[in-house]
C-alpha positions as a printed Julia matrix, in Angstrom:
77×3 Matrix{Float64}:
 51.09   8.66  158.33
 54.04  11.03  158.04
 54.93  13.2   161.01
 56.1   16.78  160.52
 57.93  19.07  162.91
 57.02  22.75  162.8
 60.34  23.36  161.02
 59.51  20.78  158.33
 56.02  22.22  157.9
 57.47  25.66  157.15
 58.93  24.27  153.89
 55.37  23.76  152.55
 54.56  27.46  152.26
 52.87  27.39  148.84
 55.31  29.87  147.33
 57.33  29.46  144.12
 55.54  26.25  143.15
 55.92  24.5   146.53
 52.96  22.64  148.03
 50.84  24.49  150.59
 50.26  22.61  153.85
 48.63  23.9   157.02
 48.34  22.29  160.42
 45.27  22.39  162.63
 44.56  20.4   165.78
 47.53  18.13  165.09
 46.63  17.24  161.5
 48.45  18.48  158.38
 46.2   19.39  155.44
 47.24  19.87  151.81
 45.5   23.06  150.63
 47.6   23.39  147.46
 44.62  22.84  145.14
 42.54  25.66  146.63
 42.42  28.99  144.79
 41.83  30.52  148.23
 45.41  29.57  149.16
 47.13  30.99  146.09
 50.84  31.6   146.73
 50.39  30.23  150.26
 48.17  33.02  151.56
 44.53  32.91  152.61
 42.72  36.23  152.87
 46.11  37.88  153.53
 45.68  36.74  157.14
 46.71  33.08  157.22
 49.83  31.56  155.7
 50.67  28.04  154.55
 53.48  26.28  156.35
 52.08  27.19  159.76
 50.03  25.69  162.57
 46.72  27.56  162.41
 45.05  25.88  165.4
 44.81  29.04  167.51
 44.15  31.42  164.6
 41.21  29.39  163.3
 39.45  29.52  166.65
 38.65  33.15  165.8
 38.08  32.71  162.05
 34.55  33.24  160.75
 34.4   29.78  159.16
 36.13  27.73  161.86
 38.1   24.57  161.1
 35.35  22.66  159.27
 36.44  23.96  155.86
 39.71  22.03  156.2
 37.84  18.72  156.08
 37.54  19.27  152.31
 41.31  18.8   151.93
 43.43  15.66  152.19
 45.24  14.96  155.45
 48.88  14.32  154.56
 50.35  13.88  158.01
 50.34  14.9   161.62
 52.23  17.53  163.54
 54.83  16.31  166.04
 54.34  17.64  169.53
């Protein structure tokens, strides 16, 4: 499985045709196919290319929704 640094993850911001990846709890998810992540934004609160571990602790849906998306790597510590 590919490892990503936080700097590498930032390149997958979902803008201008780039893939949209988000990290959570050390895993990198590809959310590109989701209409909820259009142009790399989710509810104008969360952004692709970032580690959302802390942010999702306070989200109304939690992290379970990410299990619908493919894991494409893991975040380097």
